[in-house]
Coordinates of C-alpha atoms in Angstrom, one line a residue:
Chain A
M1 CA -55.3 41.2 -15.1
T2 CA -53.1 39.0 -17.2
F3 CA -54.4 41.0 -20.1
R4 CA -52.9 44.1 -18.5
L5 CA -49.6 42.3 -17.7
E6 CA -49.3 41.0 -21.3
K7 CA -49.9 44.7 -22.4
L8 CA -47.2 45.9 -20.2
F9 CA -44.9 43.0 -21.5
W10 CA -45.4 44.0 -25.2
S11 CA -44.8 47.8 -24.7
G12 CA -41.7 47.2 -22.8
S13 CA -40.5 44.9 -25.5
G14 CA -41.5 47.5 -28.1
L15 CA -39.3 50.0 -26.4
L16 CA -36.5 47.6 -26.1
A17 CA -36.7 46.9 -29.9
V18 CA -36.7 50.6 -30.7
V19 CA -33.5 51.2 -28.5
Y20 CA -31.9 48.0 -30.1
A21 CA -32.5 49.4 -33.6
L22 CA -31.4 53.0 -33.0
L23 CA -28.4 52.6 -30.7
P24 CA -25.6 52.2 -33.3
V25 CA -27.2 55.1 -35.3
A26 CA -27.4 57.4 -32.4
W27 CA -23.7 56.5 -31.6
I28 CA -22.5 57.3 -35.1
V29 CA -24.4 60.6 -35.1
S30 CA -23.0 61.5 -31.7
L31 CA -19.5 60.6 -32.8
S32 CA -19.9 62.7 -35.9
L33 CA -21.0 65.7 -33.7
K34 CA -18.1 65.4 -31.2
H35 CA -15.6 68.2 -31.1
P36 CA -12.3 66.8 -32.5
A37 CA -10.7 67.2 -29.2
D38 CA -13.2 65.1 -27.5
L39 CA -13.3 62.1 -30.0
N40 CA -11.2 59.9 -27.6
D41 CA -13.3 60.7 -24.4
Q42 CA -15.0 57.3 -24.6
R43 CA -18.4 58.7 -24.1
F44 CA -21.5 57.7 -25.7
F45 CA -23.0 61.3 -26.2
A46 CA -21.0 64.3 -27.4
S47 CA -20.3 66.7 -24.7
R48 CA -20.0 69.6 -26.8
I49 CA -21.4 69.7 -30.2
S50 CA -19.5 70.9 -33.0
F51 CA -19.8 70.6 -36.9
D52 CA -16.0 70.5 -37.6
N53 CA -16.1 67.1 -38.7
Y54 CA -18.7 67.8 -41.4
R55 CA -16.9 71.0 -42.4
T56 CA -13.7 68.8 -42.9
V57 CA -15.4 66.1 -44.7
F58 CA -17.0 68.6 -47.3
S59 CA -13.8 70.4 -47.8
D60 CA -11.9 67.0 -48.6
S61 CA -11.0 66.2 -52.1
Q62 CA -12.4 62.6 -52.1
F63 CA -15.9 62.9 -50.3
P64 CA -17.8 65.4 -52.5
A65 CA -16.7 63.5 -55.6
A66 CA -17.6 60.1 -53.9
L67 CA -21.1 61.5 -53.1
W68 CA -21.6 62.7 -56.8
N69 CA -20.5 59.3 -58.1
S70 CA -22.9 57.5 -55.7
V71 CA -25.8 59.7 -56.7
G72 CA -25.3 59.3 -60.4
I73 CA -24.4 55.7 -60.5
A74 CA -27.1 54.6 -58.1
G75 CA -29.7 56.9 -59.9
I76 CA -28.9 55.6 -63.4
A77 CA -28.6 52.0 -62.3
T78 CA -32.0 52.1 -60.7
L79 CA -33.7 53.8 -63.8
L80 CA -32.2 51.2 -66.1
S81 CA -33.0 48.2 -63.8
V82 CA -36.6 49.3 -63.3
A83 CA -37.1 50.1 -66.8
L84 CA -36.0 46.7 -67.9
A85 CA -37.8 45.0 -65.1
M86 CA -41.0 46.7 -66.0
F87 CA -41.0 45.2 -69.6
A88 CA -40.1 41.7 -68.3
A89 CA -42.6 41.8 -65.4
Y90 CA -45.3 43.0 -67.5
A91 CA -44.7 40.2 -70.1
I92 CA -44.6 37.6 -67.2
V93 CA -47.8 38.7 -65.7
R94 CA -49.8 39.6 -68.9
L95 CA -48.6 37.3 -71.7
E96 CA -48.4 33.5 -72.3
F97 CA -45.0 32.4 -73.7
P98 CA -43.0 29.5 -73.2
G99 CA -39.9 30.1 -70.8
K100 CA -41.5 32.4 -68.8
K101 CA -41.0 30.1 -65.8
A102 CA -37.4 30.0 -66.7
V103 CA -37.0 33.7 -66.5
M104 CA -38.3 33.7 -63.0
A105 CA -36.1 30.9 -61.9
G106 CA -33.1 32.4 -63.5
A107 CA -33.7 35.6 -61.7
L108 CA -34.1 33.8 -58.6
A109 CA -30.8 32.1 -59.1
I110 CA -29.1 35.3 -59.8
A111 CA -30.4 36.9 -56.8
M112 CA -28.6 34.0 -54.8
F113 CA -25.4 34.3 -56.8
P114 CA -22.1 35.2 -54.7
P115 CA -21.0 38.4 -56.4
V116 CA -17.3 37.6 -55.4
A117 CA -17.4 34.8 -57.8
I118 CA -17.5 37.2 -60.7
I119 CA -15.3 40.1 -59.4
G120 CA -12.2 38.5 -61.1
P121 CA -13.5 38.1 -64.6
L122 CA -15.3 41.5 -64.4
F123 CA -12.1 43.2 -63.3
N124 CA -10.2 41.5 -66.1
L125 CA -13.0 42.5 -68.8
W126 CA -13.5 46.0 -67.6
R127 CA -9.8 46.5 -67.8
L128 CA -9.8 45.2 -71.5
F129 CA -12.9 47.3 -72.4
G130 CA -11.8 50.4 -70.7
L131 CA -14.7 50.1 -68.2
F132 CA -12.6 49.9 -65.1
D133 CA -13.0 52.8 -62.9
S134 CA -15.8 54.2 -64.7
W135 CA -19.6 54.9 -64.0
A136 CA -20.6 52.4 -66.6
G137 CA -18.4 49.8 -65.0
L138 CA -20.5 50.0 -61.8
I139 CA -23.8 50.7 -63.3
L140 CA -23.8 47.3 -65.3
P141 CA -23.2 44.9 -62.4
Y142 CA -25.7 47.0 -60.2
M143 CA -28.4 46.8 -62.7
T144 CA -27.8 42.9 -63.3
F145 CA -27.7 42.2 -59.5
T146 CA -30.9 44.3 -59.0
L147 CA -32.9 43.0 -61.8
P148 CA -34.1 39.9 -60.0
L149 CA -35.3 41.8 -57.1
A150 CA -37.1 44.4 -59.3
I151 CA -38.7 41.7 -61.6
W152 CA -40.0 39.7 -58.7
T153 CA -41.3 42.8 -56.9
L154 CA -42.9 44.3 -59.9
A155 CA -44.4 41.0 -61.0
A156 CA -46.0 40.7 -57.5
F157 CA -47.4 44.2 -57.7
F158 CA -48.7 43.8 -61.3
R159 CA -50.6 40.7 -60.4
E160 CA -52.6 42.8 -58.1
I161 CA -53.7 45.3 -60.8
P162 CA -57.1 44.7 -62.1
W163 CA -56.2 44.6 -65.9
D164 CA -59.8 44.3 -66.8
L165 CA -60.2 48.2 -66.4
D166 CA -57.9 48.5 -69.3
K167 CA -60.4 46.7 -71.5
A168 CA -63.2 48.6 -69.8
A169 CA -61.7 52.0 -70.6
R170 CA -61.2 50.8 -74.2
V171 CA -64.9 49.9 -74.6
D172 CA -65.7 53.5 -73.3
G173 CA -63.8 54.7 -76.1
A174 CA -60.3 55.5 -74.8
T175 CA -57.3 54.7 -77.1
P176 CA -54.9 52.0 -75.9
L177 CA -52.5 54.8 -74.9
Q178 CA -55.1 56.8 -73.1
A179 CA -56.1 53.7 -71.4
F180 CA -52.6 53.0 -70.3
V181 CA -51.7 56.6 -69.2
Y182 CA -54.9 57.3 -67.3
V183 CA -56.0 53.9 -66.0
I184 CA -53.1 51.5 -65.8
A185 CA -50.1 53.7 -65.1
P186 CA -51.5 55.3 -62.1
L187 CA -52.4 51.8 -60.7
A188 CA -48.7 50.5 -61.4
A189 CA -47.0 53.6 -60.2
P190 CA -46.7 52.6 -56.4
G191 CA -45.2 49.2 -57.2
V192 CA -42.7 50.8 -59.8
F193 CA -41.8 53.4 -57.2
T194 CA -41.2 50.7 -54.5
S195 CA -39.1 48.5 -56.6
A196 CA -37.1 51.6 -57.5
I197 CA -36.4 52.5 -53.9
L198 CA -35.3 48.8 -53.4
V199 CA -33.1 48.9 -56.2
F200 CA -31.5 52.3 -55.2
I201 CA -30.9 51.0 -51.7
F202 CA -29.0 48.0 -53.1
A203 CA -26.9 50.2 -55.3
W204 CA -26.2 52.7 -52.7
N205 CA -25.2 50.1 -50.2
D206 CA -22.7 48.1 -52.4
F207 CA -19.2 48.0 -51.3
L208 CA -17.6 44.9 -53.0
F209 CA -18.0 46.0 -56.6
A210 CA -17.3 49.7 -55.8
S211 CA -14.0 48.8 -54.0
A212 CA -12.9 46.1 -56.6
L213 CA -13.8 47.9 -59.9
T214 CA -12.7 51.5 -59.1
S215 CA -9.5 53.1 -58.1
T216 CA -10.0 56.9 -58.1
N217 CA -12.4 59.7 -57.6
A218 CA -13.6 59.0 -61.1
A219 CA -16.1 56.4 -60.1
R220 CA -15.4 55.5 -56.4
T221 CA -18.7 55.6 -54.5
V222 CA -19.2 56.7 -50.9
P223 CA -19.0 53.1 -49.2
A224 CA -15.7 52.5 -50.8
A225 CA -14.4 56.0 -50.2
I226 CA -15.3 55.9 -46.5
A227 CA -13.7 52.5 -46.2
F228 CA -10.4 53.7 -47.8
F229 CA -10.3 57.2 -46.0
T230 CA -6.9 57.9 -44.7
G231 CA -5.9 60.8 -42.3
S232 CA -2.8 62.9 -42.3
S233 CA -0.8 59.7 -42.2
Q234 CA -1.6 56.5 -44.1
F235 CA -2.1 54.6 -41.1
E236 CA -4.4 57.0 -39.1
Q237 CA -7.9 56.7 -39.6
P238 CA -9.8 60.1 -39.4
I239 CA -12.6 58.8 -37.3
G240 CA -14.4 62.1 -37.0
S241 CA -14.5 62.6 -40.7
I242 CA -15.6 59.0 -41.4
A243 CA -18.4 59.4 -38.8
A244 CA -19.7 62.7 -40.5
A245 CA -19.4 61.1 -44.0
S246 CA -21.3 58.0 -42.6
V247 CA -24.2 60.2 -41.6
V248 CA -24.3 62.1 -44.7
V249 CA -24.5 58.8 -46.7
T250 CA -27.1 57.4 -44.4
L251 CA -29.5 60.4 -44.6
P252 CA -30.9 59.9 -48.1
V253 CA -31.6 56.2 -47.7
M254 CA -33.0 56.8 -44.2
L255 CA -35.3 59.5 -45.5
L256 CA -36.6 57.2 -48.2
V257 CA -37.3 54.3 -45.8
L258 CA -39.0 56.4 -43.2
L259 CA -41.1 58.3 -45.8
F260 CA -42.1 55.1 -47.7
Q261 CA -41.9 52.5 -44.9
R262 CA -45.2 50.9 -45.8
R263 CA -44.4 50.3 -49.5
I264 CA -41.0 49.1 -48.7
V265 CA -42.3 46.5 -46.3
A266 CA -44.9 45.5 -48.8
G267 CA -42.2 45.3 -51.6
L268 CA -39.8 43.3 -49.4
T269 CA -42.3 40.7 -48.4
A270 CA -44.4 40.5 -51.7
G271 CA -41.5 40.0 -53.9
A272 CA -38.8 39.3 -51.3
V273 CA -35.6 38.0 -52.9
K274 CA -32.7 39.4 -51.1
G275 CA -31.9 41.7 -48.3
Chain B
M1 CA -53.2 31.0 -83.5
S2 CA -51.4 33.8 -85.0
I3 CA -52.3 36.0 -82.1
N4 CA -50.8 33.3 -79.9
K5 CA -47.6 33.4 -81.8
A6 CA -47.4 37.3 -81.6
E7 CA -48.0 37.2 -77.9
R8 CA -45.1 34.7 -77.6
R9 CA -42.9 36.8 -79.7
L10 CA -43.9 40.0 -77.7
G11 CA -43.4 38.1 -74.4
W12 CA -39.8 37.1 -75.4
L13 CA -39.1 40.6 -76.9
L14 CA -40.2 42.2 -73.6
C15 CA -38.2 39.8 -71.5
A16 CA -35.1 39.8 -73.7
P17 CA -33.4 43.1 -72.4
A18 CA -33.4 41.9 -68.8
V19 CA -32.5 38.3 -69.7
V20 CA -29.5 39.6 -71.8
A21 CA -28.4 42.0 -69.0
M22 CA -28.4 39.2 -66.4
L23 CA -26.6 36.8 -68.7
L24 CA -24.0 39.2 -69.8
V25 CA -22.9 40.1 -66.2
T26 CA -23.3 37.0 -64.4
G27 CA -23.7 33.9 -66.9
Y28 CA -20.6 35.1 -69.1
P29 CA -18.5 36.1 -66.2
I30 CA -19.0 32.8 -64.4
A31 CA -18.2 30.9 -67.5
Y32 CA -15.1 33.1 -67.9
A33 CA -14.2 32.4 -64.4
L34 CA -14.4 28.6 -65.0
W35 CA -12.0 29.0 -67.9
L36 CA -9.5 31.3 -66.1
S37 CA -9.3 28.9 -63.1
L38 CA -7.9 26.5 -65.3
F39 CA -4.8 28.7 -66.2
R40 CA -1.7 29.9 -64.4
Y41 CA -2.6 33.7 -64.9
D42 CA -1.1 36.2 -62.6
L43 CA -1.4 39.8 -63.8
R44 CA 2.0 40.7 -62.3
F45 CA 3.6 37.9 -64.2
Q46 CA 1.8 37.6 -67.5
A47 CA 4.3 36.1 -69.4
Q48 CA 4.0 32.9 -67.6
R49 CA 0.3 32.4 -68.5
S50 CA -0.1 28.8 -69.2
F51 CA -2.8 26.0 -69.1
V52 CA -2.5 24.0 -65.9
G53 CA -5.7 22.2 -65.8
L54 CA -7.0 21.6 -62.3
A55 CA -3.8 22.5 -60.5
N56 CA -5.4 25.8 -59.2
Y57 CA -8.0 23.9 -57.5
A58 CA -5.5 21.4 -56.0
S59 CA -3.5 24.3 -54.4
V60 CA -6.5 26.0 -53.1
L61 CA -8.0 22.9 -51.7
S62 CA -4.7 21.8 -50.3
S63 CA -4.1 25.1 -48.4
D64 CA -5.0 26.0 -44.9
V65 CA -6.1 29.4 -45.7
W66 CA -9.1 28.0 -47.7
W67 CA -10.2 25.6 -45.1
K68 CA -9.6 28.2 -42.4
A69 CA -11.7 30.6 -44.2
L70 CA -14.3 28.2 -44.9
T71 CA -14.7 27.3 -41.2
N72 CA -14.7 31.0 -40.3
T73 CA -17.4 31.7 -42.8
L74 CA -19.5 28.8 -41.6
L75 CA -19.1 29.9 -38.2
I76 CA -20.1 33.4 -38.8
T77 CA -23.0 32.3 -40.9
I78 CA -24.4 29.8 -38.4
G79 CA -23.8 32.1 -35.5
S80 CA -25.6 35.1 -36.9
V81 CA -28.3 33.3 -38.7
S82 CA -29.5 31.3 -35.8
V83 CA -29.6 34.2 -33.5
E84 CA -31.3 36.3 -36.3
L85 CA -34.0 33.7 -36.5
I86 CA -34.9 33.8 -32.8
L87 CA -34.5 37.6 -32.7
G88 CA -36.3 38.2 -35.8
L89 CA -39.1 35.9 -34.6
A90 CA -39.3 37.9 -31.6
L91 CA -39.4 41.2 -33.5
A92 CA -42.0 39.9 -35.8
L93 CA -44.2 38.8 -33.0
L94 CA -43.7 42.2 -31.3
A95 CA -44.5 44.2 -34.5
H96 CA -47.6 42.0 -34.9
K97 CA -49.0 42.0 -31.5
T98 CA -48.1 45.1 -29.9
T99 CA -50.9 47.7 -29.8
I100 CA -49.1 50.8 -28.3
G101 CA -46.7 52.4 -30.8
R102 CA -46.9 49.7 -33.4
R103 CA -46.0 51.9 -36.2
S104 CA -42.9 53.3 -34.4
V105 CA -41.9 49.7 -33.7
R106 CA -42.2 48.7 -37.4
T107 CA -40.4 52.0 -38.5
A108 CA -37.6 51.3 -36.0
I109 CA -37.1 47.8 -37.2
L110 CA -36.5 49.2 -40.6
V111 CA -33.7 51.5 -39.5
P112 CA -30.8 48.9 -39.8
Y113 CA -32.0 48.0 -43.1
A114 CA -31.5 51.6 -44.2
I115 CA -28.0 51.8 -43.0
I116 CA -25.2 50.9 -45.5
T117 CA -23.2 47.8 -44.3
V118 CA -20.0 49.8 -44.4
V119 CA -21.3 52.4 -42.1
A120 CA -23.0 49.7 -39.7
A121 CA -19.5 48.0 -39.6
L122 CA -17.7 51.2 -38.8
A123 CA -20.2 52.2 -36.1
W124 CA -19.6 48.8 -34.3
K125 CA -15.9 49.1 -34.9
F126 CA -15.6 52.5 -33.4
A127 CA -18.0 51.4 -30.6
F128 CA -15.6 48.6 -29.5
D129 CA -12.4 50.5 -30.3
P130 CA -10.3 51.0 -27.1
T131 CA -9.7 54.8 -27.6
T132 CA -12.8 56.1 -29.2
G133 CA -15.4 53.5 -28.1
F134 CA -17.8 53.7 -25.4
V135 CA -18.1 49.9 -24.9
N136 CA -14.9 49.6 -22.8
A137 CA -15.8 52.4 -20.5
L138 CA -19.4 51.1 -20.0
L139 CA -18.1 47.6 -19.1
G140 CA -15.1 48.7 -17.2
L141 CA -12.8 46.8 -19.5
Q142 CA -9.6 47.5 -21.4
N143 CA -10.0 45.1 -24.4
A144 CA -8.8 45.6 -27.9
W145 CA -11.7 43.7 -29.2
L146 CA -10.8 43.7 -32.8
T147 CA -7.1 42.6 -32.3
E148 CA -8.0 39.2 -30.8
H149 CA -9.4 36.3 -32.6
W150 CA -12.6 35.4 -30.7
S151 CA -13.5 39.0 -29.6
A152 CA -13.1 40.0 -33.2
F153 CA -15.6 37.3 -34.3
F154 CA -17.8 38.5 -31.7
V155 CA -18.0 42.0 -33.0
I156 CA -18.3 40.9 -36.5
I157 CA -21.3 38.6 -35.8
C158 CA -22.9 41.2 -33.4
S159 CA -22.7 43.8 -36.4
E160 CA -24.1 41.2 -38.9
I161 CA -26.9 40.4 -36.7
W162 CA -28.0 43.9 -35.9
K163 CA -27.7 44.7 -39.6
T164 CA -29.6 41.9 -41.1
T165 CA -32.2 41.0 -38.5
P166 CA -34.8 43.5 -39.7
F167 CA -34.9 41.5 -43.1
M168 CA -35.5 38.3 -41.3
A169 CA -38.1 40.0 -39.0
L170 CA -40.1 41.4 -42.1
L171 CA -40.2 38.2 -43.9
L172 CA -41.5 36.3 -40.8
L173 CA -43.9 39.2 -40.1
A174 CA -45.4 38.5 -43.5
G175 CA -45.8 34.8 -42.6
L176 CA -47.2 35.8 -39.2
T177 CA -50.0 38.0 -40.9
Q178 CA -51.3 35.0 -42.8
I179 CA -52.1 32.9 -39.9
P180 CA -56.0 33.1 -39.3
A181 CA -56.6 35.1 -36.1
D182 CA -59.6 32.8 -35.5
L183 CA -57.6 29.9 -35.0
L184 CA -55.4 31.5 -32.4
K185 CA -58.4 32.9 -30.6
A186 CA -60.0 29.5 -30.5
A187 CA -57.1 28.0 -29.1
R188 CA -56.9 30.8 -26.4
V189 CA -60.6 30.0 -25.5
D190 CA -59.7 26.4 -25.2
G191 CA -57.1 27.4 -22.6
A192 CA -54.0 27.0 -24.6
T193 CA -51.1 29.1 -23.0
A194 CA -49.2 31.6 -25.1
W195 CA -46.2 29.3 -25.5
Q196 CA -48.4 26.4 -26.6
R197 CA -50.1 28.7 -29.2
L198 CA -46.8 29.7 -30.4
R199 CA -45.3 26.1 -30.5
L200 CA -48.4 24.3 -31.7
I201 CA -50.0 26.6 -34.1
T202 CA -48.0 29.7 -35.1
L203 CA -44.7 27.9 -35.7
P204 CA -46.0 24.9 -37.7
L205 CA -48.0 27.2 -40.0
M206 CA -45.0 29.5 -40.5
K207 CA -42.7 26.7 -41.6
P208 CA -42.6 27.5 -45.3
T209 CA -41.9 31.1 -44.4
I210 CA -39.2 30.3 -42.0
M211 CA -37.5 28.0 -44.4
V212 CA -37.4 30.6 -47.2
A213 CA -36.1 33.3 -44.8
L214 CA -33.4 30.9 -43.5
L215 CA -32.5 30.1 -46.9
F216 CA -32.0 33.6 -48.1
R217 CA -30.2 34.7 -45.0
T218 CA -27.9 31.8 -45.0
L219 CA -26.9 32.4 -48.6
D220 CA -26.5 36.2 -48.0
A221 CA -24.4 35.5 -44.6
F222 CA -22.2 33.1 -46.6
R223 CA -21.0 35.7 -49.0
I224 CA -20.2 38.1 -46.0
F225 CA -17.5 40.6 -47.1
D226 CA -18.2 44.3 -46.1
T227 CA -18.3 43.9 -42.4
V228 CA -15.3 41.7 -42.2
Y229 CA -13.2 43.9 -44.6
V230 CA -13.9 47.0 -42.7
Q231 CA -13.5 45.7 -39.2
T232 CA -10.4 43.5 -39.5
R233 CA -9.4 43.2 -43.2
G234 CA -9.3 39.4 -42.4
A235 CA -6.6 39.7 -39.6
Q236 CA -6.7 37.7 -36.3
D237 CA -7.8 34.7 -38.5
T238 CA -11.3 36.3 -39.4
E239 CA -10.7 35.8 -43.1
T240 CA -14.0 34.6 -44.9
V241 CA -14.1 32.9 -48.3
S242 CA -15.1 36.2 -49.9
I243 CA -12.3 37.9 -48.5
V244 CA -9.8 35.2 -49.7
G245 CA -11.4 35.6 -53.0
Y246 CA -11.1 39.2 -53.2
N247 CA -7.5 39.4 -51.8
T248 CA -6.3 36.8 -54.5
L249 CA -8.1 38.4 -57.2
I250 CA -8.0 42.2 -56.6
V251 CA -5.1 42.7 -54.3
R252 CA -2.6 39.9 -55.4
L253 CA -4.0 40.1 -59.0
N254 CA -3.7 36.2 -59.3
L255 CA -6.6 35.7 -61.7
G256 CA -6.1 31.9 -62.2
L257 CA -5.8 31.1 -58.5
G258 CA -8.7 33.6 -57.5
S259 CA -11.0 32.4 -60.0
A260 CA -10.6 28.8 -58.7
V261 CA -11.6 30.4 -55.3
S262 CA -14.6 32.1 -56.9
V263 CA -15.8 28.9 -58.5
L264 CA -15.4 26.9 -55.3
I265 CA -17.5 29.8 -53.5
F266 CA -20.1 29.3 -56.2
I267 CA -20.1 25.6 -55.7
C268 CA -20.6 26.1 -52.0
V269 CA -23.6 28.4 -52.5
L270 CA -25.1 25.9 -54.9
L271 CA -24.5 23.2 -52.2
I272 CA -26.1 25.1 -49.4
A273 CA -29.3 25.9 -51.8
W274 CA -29.4 22.3 -52.7
L275 CA -29.3 21.1 -49.0
F276 CA -32.1 23.6 -48.1
V277 CA -34.2 22.6 -50.9
K278 CA -33.6 18.8 -50.7
G279 CA -32.9 18.4 -47.0
F280 CA -35.4 20.7 -45.4
G281 CA -37.9 20.8 -48.3
A282 CA -37.6 24.8 -48.6
P283 CA -40.2 25.7 -51.1
L284 CA -37.9 27.7 -53.3
A285 CA -40.1 28.5 -56.2
Q286 CA -42.9 29.9 -53.8
R287 CA -42.9 33.5 -53.1
N288 CA -42.5 34.5 -49.6
G289 CA -45.3 35.6 -47.6
G290 CA -47.6 38.2 -49.1
R291 CA -49.1 35.8 -51.4
S292 CA -53.0 35.7 -51.4

């Protein structure tokens, strides 16, 4: 009897949790689908569905450029960060050298670093170096701030790899390269992939650097573009377009998260450094 | 011996690119910020650049703006992190215990994590907006939430909680799965109630995980910027320290004064970390959960 009650309690709260997590998402999607004339009807659900907001946002001069910037900048930052982190994590897990604890501790310290503390110096330096409002000007900070997360996550994954397999393959006559390509790389791939997703989410998400270190369509990413969207007058916020743009920018990350949820959970909890 | 030396060199060689990148973009700028904070340096009046010692710190620390912002930041931090801990623990227990739809619950918990902060902040802003939002219609109110001090705080804290609870829940879930099931089963057989099991077994065993989760979320909440910027831009006395830093540096282009604010924020973060490690014994070097 109590068992059944307990079951009811847990499934009820499960439903509640799902509603809690999805409500704001459903709201922004519904807002984006509202007919422009219905935007102020104060209803949660769109009474008539229209794609006008999406058409507006894609024919806009800022949004497509911002989307391209976001994809490029987050993509390159992810590649670079994961590549560097792979070297470091491999060394930390497999090799004995003094200062390896310091590297891990330093990475941890940077993960807790308040980004706003370096916004001023970076702004000034980037102005002097000509990196202000450029892709490189954002890729560099994104790379740096995601390196700790990538190193910790990868190190956690690499620790689980049975490296003896490498030796065994070589005893069986494989060259070091073959052993790496056929034995170790497939085992390491899920970890590399996981940390890449986490890094990508961070870079895709960032607003502080994007708003402080960019000023035009040349490098302004979607989060900054959305926050600075203006309508026909400077003081009017085009809510429909903002909602549509928000949905578009959320989709890729949402897809990644839903498709690879298990790995992301594993990555976040195994090497969890920052959210 | 020589192998050892080679290994050492290789280790450093492999770590060097990452270390250099991290030092270049955080180590050097923070040193540069320290240096800049000692100067009167306003990009709009560059000719007046001069060494002023600690004068910038004196003017920041004697201004109401800083202390107000610090109070606001601490208020948001404590308000959101404490609710997140309870909510996160509830969600973690749920994801751990529930048998029906466990996968959907776990997936749903991840959704807020996948939403970019600016979008989450906008969704909440529009929901509470008196003309577009559904909240007033739902509650039968006419409030302009974001134009009043306390209700603006309420909306900001709610947005923060919604967005970051999943992270807390995931960390706590990792801690939960490490508790031996036999222990709980034995307690159950001995007649311990669910509440007793939670209070006497689960929570004490999870203490290290909870401390780490709290530390990370506190430091993260302390640098809150996106949500406040999007929802109020710091109006209605909702300025946080990050907003003050950003405005001084990027909007007013006062590098000297702004750098002093930056350094003070950095010191606050160090203080919080130190408090956690010394005061509560948070195991900082330990990896969270998941460790076998």
